[in-house]
């Protein structure tokens, strides 16, 4: 590990451990330090069937480390295209029907910026495909004017009209590992039924809230299949729950070096809060 990175990691972690930062800021420092270190030293991994990227918001700082600025997001798209990548729908990669230079764009949570920032940027690049995982209860609240940072159902319908694919991200974005069986089924079935009523079709795609091993269980996978979901997406690659589809998290810190490392697989053995 380069001396500068090792030194910055040590200082950052010391500050966090001494309690000089709040919990969220300490986590952000750790994430930044880890990703910079892995970009330098982690082995790269080739993949034959493409990579699914996991974004959240674009230009909404309230989403914390998962928010990417519009300029940085456009730069990521531009640099990927310049490097010879092409963008395809996520289910194509999930089915193994894509090549090593194929990428898919997915967005968790249903942020308001999907309509105001993401759609215009992707349109400027020729109308690239993307998938949005909607938290249906949040969209209900946005429609009622109680969540300004989340896309309302009117916004979701506009995204569908622009070509976005829609999947479920549950009703309330819970940690599924903490739910009883009945609550798991309710989150899965109710969100799918709400999306059917709102967009006219029942989605086959579900993204796990938080997307980690610690927030999902084998019984939840079985319940998701029974509810009608055929594709279940995690938020990690090698450390994802069994029988789920890997995705590569993109953070707000991912300028050129870190984004290139993401595409090369430097973070495939890492997840956000392991």
mmCIF file of C-alpha atoms in Angstrom:
data_model
loop_
_atom_site.group_PDB
_atom_site.id
_atom_site.type_symbol
_atom_site.label_atom_id
_atom_site.label_comp_id
_atom_site.label_asym_id
_atom_site.label_seq_id
_atom_site.Cartn_x
_atom_site.Cartn_y
_atom_site.Cartn_z
ATOM 1 C CA UNK A 1 0.000 0.000 0.000
ATOM 2 C CA UNK A 2 1.321 3.454 -0.866
ATOM 3 C CA UNK A 3 2.700 5.366 2.106
ATOM 4 C CA UNK A 4 0.345 8.321 1.608
ATOM 5 C CA UNK A 5 -2.771 6.143 1.535
ATOM 6 C CA UNK A 6 -1.656 4.171 4.583
ATOM 7 C CA UNK A 7 -1.030 7.398 6.475
ATOM 8 C CA UNK A 8 -4.376 8.930 5.517
ATOM 9 C CA UNK A 9 -6.240 5.760 6.508
ATOM 10 C CA UNK A 10 -4.513 5.676 9.892
ATOM 11 C CA UNK A 11 -5.299 9.312 10.629
ATOM 12 C CA UNK A 12 -8.915 8.996 9.482
ATOM 13 C CA UNK A 13 -9.583 5.910 11.563
ATOM 14 C CA UNK A 14 -7.919 7.445 14.633
ATOM 15 C CA UNK A 15 -10.227 10.442 14.420
ATOM 16 C CA UNK A 16 -13.269 8.232 14.013
ATOM 17 C CA UNK A 17 -12.316 5.984 16.920
ATOM 18 C CA UNK A 18 -11.727 8.943 19.219
ATOM 19 C CA UNK A 19 -15.314 10.026 18.627
ATOM 20 C CA UNK A 20 -14.430 13.329 16.968
ATOM 21 C CA UNK A 21 -16.848 12.495 14.144
ATOM 22 C CA UNK A 22 -20.465 11.493 14.234
ATOM 23 C CA UNK A 23 -21.340 7.965 13.230
ATOM 24 C CA UNK A 24 -22.268 8.859 9.641
ATOM 25 C CA UNK A 25 -19.142 10.970 9.148
ATOM 26 C CA UNK A 26 -16.917 8.275 10.592
ATOM 27 C CA UNK A 27 -18.469 5.747 8.201
ATOM 28 C CA UNK A 28 -17.869 8.109 5.303
ATOM 29 C CA UNK A 29 -14.217 8.506 6.265
ATOM 30 C CA UNK A 30 -13.804 4.755 6.465
ATOM 31 C CA UNK A 31 -15.479 4.231 3.089
ATOM 32 C CA UNK A 32 -13.279 6.837 1.408
ATOM 33 C CA UNK A 33 -10.081 5.456 2.909
ATOM 34 C CA UNK A 34 -10.938 1.860 2.042
ATOM 35 C CA UNK A 35 -11.872 2.591 -1.550
ATOM 36 C CA UNK A 36 -8.724 4.613 -2.182
ATOM 37 C CA UNK A 37 -6.586 1.864 -0.678
ATOM 38 C CA UNK A 38 -8.281 -0.899 -2.663
ATOM 39 C CA UNK A 39 -7.989 1.099 -5.876
ATOM 40 C CA UNK A 40 -4.222 0.950 -5.382
ATOM 41 C CA UNK A 41 -3.654 -2.579 -4.130
ATOM 42 C CA UNK A 42 -6.659 -4.811 -4.863
ATOM 43 C CA UNK A 43 -6.362 -7.388 -7.659
ATOM 44 C CA UNK A 44 -8.537 -6.776 -10.683
ATOM 45 C CA UNK A 45 -11.069 -9.374 -11.792
ATOM 46 C CA UNK A 46 -12.223 -9.994 -15.341
ATOM 47 C CA UNK A 47 -15.850 -10.956 -15.879
ATOM 48 C CA UNK A 48 -17.348 -12.523 -19.004
ATOM 49 C CA UNK A 49 -20.899 -11.206 -18.702
ATOM 50 C CA UNK A 50 -20.749 -7.514 -17.884
ATOM 51 C CA UNK A 51 -21.245 -5.465 -14.713
ATOM 52 C CA UNK A 52 -24.335 -3.911 -13.143
ATOM 53 C CA UNK A 53 -23.693 -0.564 -11.454
ATOM 54 C CA UNK A 54 -25.647 0.494 -8.371
ATOM 55 C CA UNK A 55 -26.227 4.240 -8.017
ATOM 56 C CA UNK A 56 -28.627 6.057 -5.722
ATOM 57 C CA UNK A 57 -29.141 9.810 -6.145
ATOM 58 C CA UNK A 58 -27.535 12.322 -8.518
ATOM 59 C CA UNK A 59 -27.171 15.819 -7.122
ATOM 60 C CA UNK A 60 -29.034 15.270 -3.835
ATOM 61 C CA UNK A 61 -26.536 15.624 -0.953
ATOM 62 C CA UNK A 62 -29.151 14.408 1.550
ATOM 63 C CA UNK A 63 -28.321 10.878 0.331
ATOM 64 C CA UNK A 64 -24.841 11.197 1.850
ATOM 65 C CA UNK A 65 -21.965 9.113 0.479
ATOM 66 C CA UNK A 66 -24.283 7.533 -2.087
ATOM 67 C CA UNK A 67 -24.978 10.840 -3.828
ATOM 68 C CA UNK A 68 -23.002 11.501 -7.030
ATOM 69 C CA UNK A 69 -22.848 15.024 -8.436
ATOM 70 C CA UNK A 70 -24.428 15.495 -11.881
ATOM 71 C CA UNK A 71 -21.085 16.541 -13.365
ATOM 72 C CA UNK A 72 -19.341 13.472 -11.945
ATOM 73 C CA UNK A 73 -22.129 11.168 -13.118
ATOM 74 C CA UNK A 74 -21.921 12.557 -16.662
ATOM 75 C CA UNK A 75 -18.158 12.133 -16.520
ATOM 76 C CA UNK A 76 -18.567 8.492 -15.472
ATOM 77 C CA UNK A 77 -20.813 7.804 -18.460
ATOM 78 C CA UNK A 78 -18.495 9.653 -20.808
ATOM 79 C CA UNK A 79 -15.372 7.863 -19.574
ATOM 80 C CA UNK A 80 -17.030 4.427 -19.745
ATOM 81 C CA UNK A 81 -18.114 5.004 -23.334
ATOM 82 C CA UNK A 82 -14.659 6.308 -24.242
ATOM 83 C CA UNK A 83 -13.123 3.131 -22.771
ATOM 84 C CA UNK A 84 -15.234 0.979 -25.094
ATOM 85 C CA UNK A 85 -18.077 0.021 -22.760
ATOM 86 C CA UNK A 86 -21.691 -0.047 -23.886
ATOM 87 C CA UNK A 87 -24.789 0.271 -21.709
ATOM 88 C CA UNK A 88 -27.433 -2.463 -21.778
ATOM 89 C CA UNK A 89 -30.503 -3.289 -19.634
ATOM 90 C CA UNK A 90 -29.678 -4.883 -16.273
ATOM 91 C CA UNK A 91 -31.728 -8.066 -16.922
ATOM 92 C CA UNK A 92 -29.562 -8.744 -19.974
ATOM 93 C CA UNK A 93 -26.457 -8.907 -17.784
ATOM 94 C CA UNK A 94 -28.328 -10.787 -15.048
ATOM 95 C CA UNK A 95 -29.246 -13.458 -17.612
ATOM 96 C CA UNK A 96 -25.639 -13.827 -18.759
ATOM 97 C CA UNK A 97 -26.458 -12.379 -22.182
ATOM 98 C CA UNK A 98 -23.854 -9.623 -22.172
ATOM 99 C CA UNK A 99 -20.158 -9.332 -22.848
ATOM 100 C CA UNK A 100 -17.263 -8.172 -20.639
ATOM 101 C CA UNK A 101 -17.529 -4.573 -21.885
ATOM 102 C CA UNK A 102 -21.243 -4.269 -21.112
ATOM 103 C CA UNK A 103 -22.541 -2.156 -18.230
ATOM 104 C CA UNK A 104 -25.996 -1.601 -16.768
ATOM 105 C CA UNK A 105 -27.244 1.381 -14.766
ATOM 106 C CA UNK A 106 -29.516 0.814 -11.770
ATOM 107 C CA UNK A 107 -30.715 3.316 -9.162
ATOM 108 C CA UNK A 108 -31.979 2.401 -5.700
ATOM 109 C CA UNK A 109 -34.542 4.279 -3.581
ATOM 110 C CA UNK A 110 -36.321 6.283 -6.306
ATOM 111 C CA UNK A 111 -34.697 9.657 -5.739
ATOM 112 C CA UNK A 112 -36.340 12.769 -7.178
ATOM 113 C CA UNK A 113 -33.181 13.455 -9.191
ATOM 114 C CA UNK A 114 -33.877 10.473 -11.431
ATOM 115 C CA UNK A 115 -36.269 12.678 -13.351
ATOM 116 C CA UNK A 116 -34.518 16.023 -12.948
ATOM 117 C CA UNK A 117 -30.890 14.923 -13.476
ATOM 118 C CA UNK A 118 -30.471 11.288 -14.537
ATOM 119 C CA UNK A 119 -32.971 11.175 -17.385
ATOM 120 C CA UNK A 120 -31.659 14.364 -19.085
ATOM 121 C CA UNK A 121 -28.032 13.234 -18.774
ATOM 122 C CA UNK A 122 -28.726 9.793 -20.209
ATOM 123 C CA UNK A 123 -30.813 11.351 -22.976
ATOM 124 C CA UNK A 124 -27.829 13.531 -23.901
ATOM 125 C CA UNK A 125 -25.817 10.345 -24.459
ATOM 126 C CA UNK A 126 -28.399 8.934 -26.843
ATOM 127 C CA UNK A 127 -30.939 7.566 -24.400
ATOM 128 C CA UNK A 128 -29.081 4.953 -22.379
ATOM 129 C CA UNK A 129 -31.153 2.233 -20.626
ATOM 130 C CA UNK A 130 -31.577 2.337 -16.852
ATOM 131 C CA UNK A 131 -33.543 0.646 -14.096
ATOM 132 C CA UNK A 132 -35.112 2.316 -11.046
ATOM 133 C CA UNK A 133 -35.901 0.386 -7.852
ATOM 134 C CA UNK A 134 -38.821 2.140 -6.162
ATOM 135 C CA UNK A 135 -39.649 2.129 -2.452
ATOM 136 C CA UNK A 136 -43.408 2.199 -2.884
ATOM 137 C CA UNK A 137 -44.259 3.615 0.537
ATOM 138 C CA UNK A 138 -41.832 6.481 -0.028
ATOM 139 C CA UNK A 139 -43.381 7.181 -3.443
ATOM 140 C CA UNK A 140 -46.797 7.294 -1.753
ATOM 141 C CA UNK A 141 -45.480 9.877 0.698
ATOM 142 C CA UNK A 142 -43.853 11.870 -2.114
ATOM 143 C CA UNK A 143 -47.149 11.894 -4.018
ATOM 144 C CA UNK A 144 -48.788 13.329 -0.889
ATOM 145 C CA UNK A 145 -46.089 15.996 -0.615
ATOM 146 C CA UNK A 146 -44.416 14.546 2.478
ATOM 147 C CA UNK A 147 -41.101 13.467 0.862
ATOM 148 C CA UNK A 148 -39.539 16.092 -1.373
ATOM 149 C CA UNK A 149 -36.337 14.121 -2.017
ATOM 150 C CA UNK A 150 -38.162 11.095 -3.507
ATOM 151 C CA UNK A 151 -39.855 10.709 -6.887
ATOM 152 C CA UNK A 152 -43.650 10.787 -6.664
ATOM 153 C CA UNK A 153 -45.823 8.384 -8.633
ATOM 154 C CA UNK A 154 -46.311 11.140 -11.188
ATOM 155 C CA UNK A 155 -42.520 11.262 -11.538
ATOM 156 C CA UNK A 156 -42.280 7.463 -11.771
ATOM 157 C CA UNK A 157 -44.866 7.443 -14.547
ATOM 158 C CA UNK A 158 -42.833 10.098 -16.366
ATOM 159 C CA UNK A 159 -39.707 7.944 -15.995
ATOM 160 C CA UNK A 160 -41.540 4.961 -17.480
ATOM 161 C CA UNK A 161 -42.606 7.149 -20.411
ATOM 162 C CA UNK A 162 -38.929 8.027 -20.903
ATOM 163 C CA UNK A 163 -38.015 4.344 -21.104
ATOM 164 C CA UNK A 164 -36.915 3.521 -17.552
ATOM 165 C CA UNK A 165 -37.388 -0.033 -16.318
ATOM 166 C CA UNK A 166 -39.004 -0.200 -12.869
ATOM 167 C CA UNK A 167 -38.331 -2.711 -10.106
ATOM 168 C CA UNK A 168 -39.279 -2.984 -6.446
ATOM 169 C CA UNK A 169 -37.161 -1.893 -3.489
ATOM 170 C CA UNK A 170 -39.848 -2.917 -0.934
ATOM 171 C CA UNK A 171 -42.579 -0.874 0.730
ATOM 172 C CA UNK A 172 -40.580 0.778 3.524
ATOM 173 C CA UNK A 173 -36.880 -0.085 2.921
ATOM 174 C CA UNK A 174 -36.474 -2.306 6.016
ATOM 175 C CA UNK A 175 -33.651 -4.566 7.095
ATOM 176 C CA UNK A 176 -35.282 -7.834 6.000
ATOM 177 C CA UNK A 177 -33.148 -9.877 8.384
ATOM 178 C CA UNK A 178 -35.036 -8.236 11.268
ATOM 179 C CA UNK A 179 -38.542 -8.943 9.966
ATOM 180 C CA UNK A 180 -40.758 -11.883 10.820
ATOM 181 C CA UNK A 181 -42.030 -14.085 7.993
ATOM 182 C CA UNK A 182 -45.366 -12.293 7.656
ATOM 183 C CA UNK A 183 -43.726 -8.875 7.418
ATOM 184 C CA UNK A 184 -41.284 -10.144 4.770
ATOM 185 C CA UNK A 185 -44.148 -11.390 2.624
ATOM 186 C CA UNK A 186 -46.098 -8.150 3.085
ATOM 187 C CA UNK A 187 -43.137 -5.988 2.013
ATOM 188 C CA UNK A 188 -42.571 -8.110 -1.092
ATOM 189 C CA UNK A 189 -46.135 -8.689 -2.214
ATOM 190 C CA UNK A 190 -47.553 -5.269 -1.385
ATOM 191 C CA UNK A 191 -44.773 -3.381 -3.181
ATOM 192 C CA UNK A 192 -45.221 -5.538 -6.288
ATOM 193 C CA UNK A 193 -48.982 -5.078 -6.283
ATOM 194 C CA UNK A 194 -48.635 -1.305 -5.833
ATOM 195 C CA UNK A 195 -46.277 -1.128 -8.795
ATOM 196 C CA UNK A 196 -48.712 -3.182 -10.878
ATOM 197 C CA UNK A 197 -51.480 -0.692 -10.136
ATOM 198 C CA UNK A 198 -49.277 2.336 -10.719
ATOM 199 C CA UNK A 199 -47.286 1.377 -13.825
ATOM 200 C CA UNK A 200 -49.492 -1.327 -15.330
ATOM 201 C CA UNK A 201 -47.225 -4.335 -14.874
ATOM 202 C CA UNK A 202 -45.827 -6.446 -12.056
ATOM 203 C CA UNK A 203 -42.040 -6.168 -11.879
ATOM 204 C CA UNK A 204 -39.827 -9.240 -11.989
ATOM 205 C CA UNK A 205 -36.903 -7.341 -10.451
ATOM 206 C CA UNK A 206 -36.299 -6.687 -6.746
ATOM 207 C CA UNK A 207 -33.338 -4.907 -5.138
ATOM 208 C CA UNK A 208 -32.569 -5.782 -1.524
ATOM 209 C CA UNK A 209 -32.689 -2.727 0.767
ATOM 210 C CA UNK A 210 -29.115 -2.119 1.981
ATOM 211 C CA UNK A 211 -28.178 -5.040 -0.276
ATOM 212 C CA UNK A 212 -25.837 -6.892 2.083
ATOM 213 C CA UNK A 213 -25.496 -10.383 3.548
ATOM 214 C CA UNK A 214 -26.443 -9.032 6.957
ATOM 215 C CA UNK A 215 -29.748 -7.573 5.714
ATOM 216 C CA UNK A 216 -31.133 -10.572 3.819
ATOM 217 C CA UNK A 217 -31.839 -14.246 4.502
ATOM 218 C CA UNK A 218 -32.365 -17.438 2.475
ATOM 219 C CA UNK A 219 -36.004 -17.468 3.597
ATOM 220 C CA UNK A 220 -36.413 -13.937 2.207
ATOM 221 C CA UNK A 221 -35.064 -15.161 -1.137
ATOM 222 C CA UNK A 222 -37.647 -17.948 -1.128
ATOM 223 C CA UNK A 223 -40.409 -15.476 -0.255
ATOM 224 C CA UNK A 224 -39.307 -13.117 -3.046
ATOM 225 C CA UNK A 225 -39.444 -15.960 -5.573
ATOM 226 C CA UNK A 226 -42.899 -16.949 -4.317
ATOM 227 C CA UNK A 227 -44.064 -13.334 -4.671
ATOM 228 C CA UNK A 228 -43.121 -13.380 -8.360
ATOM 229 C CA UNK A 229 -39.658 -11.832 -8.457
ATOM 230 C CA UNK A 230 -37.308 -13.731 -10.745
ATOM 231 C CA UNK A 231 -34.283 -11.459 -10.311
ATOM 232 C CA UNK A 232 -33.034 -10.358 -6.873
ATOM 233 C CA UNK A 233 -30.231 -7.778 -6.843
ATOM 234 C CA UNK A 234 -27.685 -7.214 -4.091
ATOM 235 C CA UNK A 235 -25.422 -4.197 -3.572
ATOM 236 C CA UNK A 236 -22.156 -6.126 -3.627
ATOM 237 C CA UNK A 237 -20.363 -8.583 -5.885
ATOM 238 C CA UNK A 238 -18.476 -11.476 -4.270
ATOM 239 C CA UNK A 239 -19.865 -10.823 -0.778
ATOM 240 C CA UNK A 240 -23.526 -10.805 -1.796
ATOM 241 C CA UNK A 241 -26.206 -13.140 -0.373
ATOM 242 C CA UNK A 242 -26.531 -16.531 -2.119
ATOM 243 C CA UNK A 243 -28.795 -16.738 -5.180
ATOM 244 C CA UNK A 244 -28.738 -12.985 -5.775
ATOM 245 C CA UNK A 245 -27.376 -10.881 -8.620
ATOM 246 C CA UNK A 246 -24.243 -8.864 -7.943
ATOM 247 C CA UNK A 247 -23.999 -5.120 -8.456
ATOM 248 C CA UNK A 248 -21.090 -2.723 -8.077
ATOM 249 C CA UNK A 249 -21.801 0.214 -5.766
ATOM 250 C CA UNK A 250 -20.870 3.665 -7.071
ATOM 251 C CA UNK A 251 -20.324 6.313 -4.377
ATOM 252 C CA UNK A 252 -20.101 10.067 -4.380
ATOM 253 C CA UNK A 253 -16.333 9.802 -3.990
ATOM 254 C CA UNK A 254 -15.845 7.912 -7.246
ATOM 255 C CA UNK A 255 -13.991 10.326 -9.489
ATOM 256 C CA UNK A 256 -12.016 8.948 -12.434
ATOM 257 C CA UNK A 257 -9.563 6.754 -10.506
ATOM 258 C CA UNK A 258 -12.134 5.123 -8.232
ATOM 259 C CA UNK A 259 -14.712 4.734 -10.982
ATOM 260 C CA UNK A 260 -12.157 3.062 -13.232
ATOM 261 C CA UNK A 261 -11.225 0.769 -10.333
ATOM 262 C CA UNK A 262 -14.925 -0.128 -9.958
ATOM 263 C CA UNK A 263 -15.150 -1.149 -13.605
ATOM 264 C CA UNK A 264 -11.955 -3.181 -13.269
ATOM 265 C CA UNK A 265 -13.278 -5.131 -10.269
ATOM 266 C CA UNK A 266 -11.072 -3.650 -7.538
ATOM 267 C CA UNK A 267 -14.026 -3.581 -5.128
ATOM 268 C CA UNK A 268 -15.559 -6.962 -5.994
ATOM 269 C CA UNK A 269 -14.414 -8.479 -2.680
ATOM 270 C CA UNK A 270 -15.721 -5.499 -0.674
ATOM 271 C CA UNK A 271 -19.110 -4.328 0.462
ATOM 272 C CA UNK A 272 -20.185 -1.069 2.006
ATOM 273 C CA UNK A 273 -20.347 -1.941 5.700
ATOM 274 C CA UNK A 274 -18.848 -5.394 6.260
#
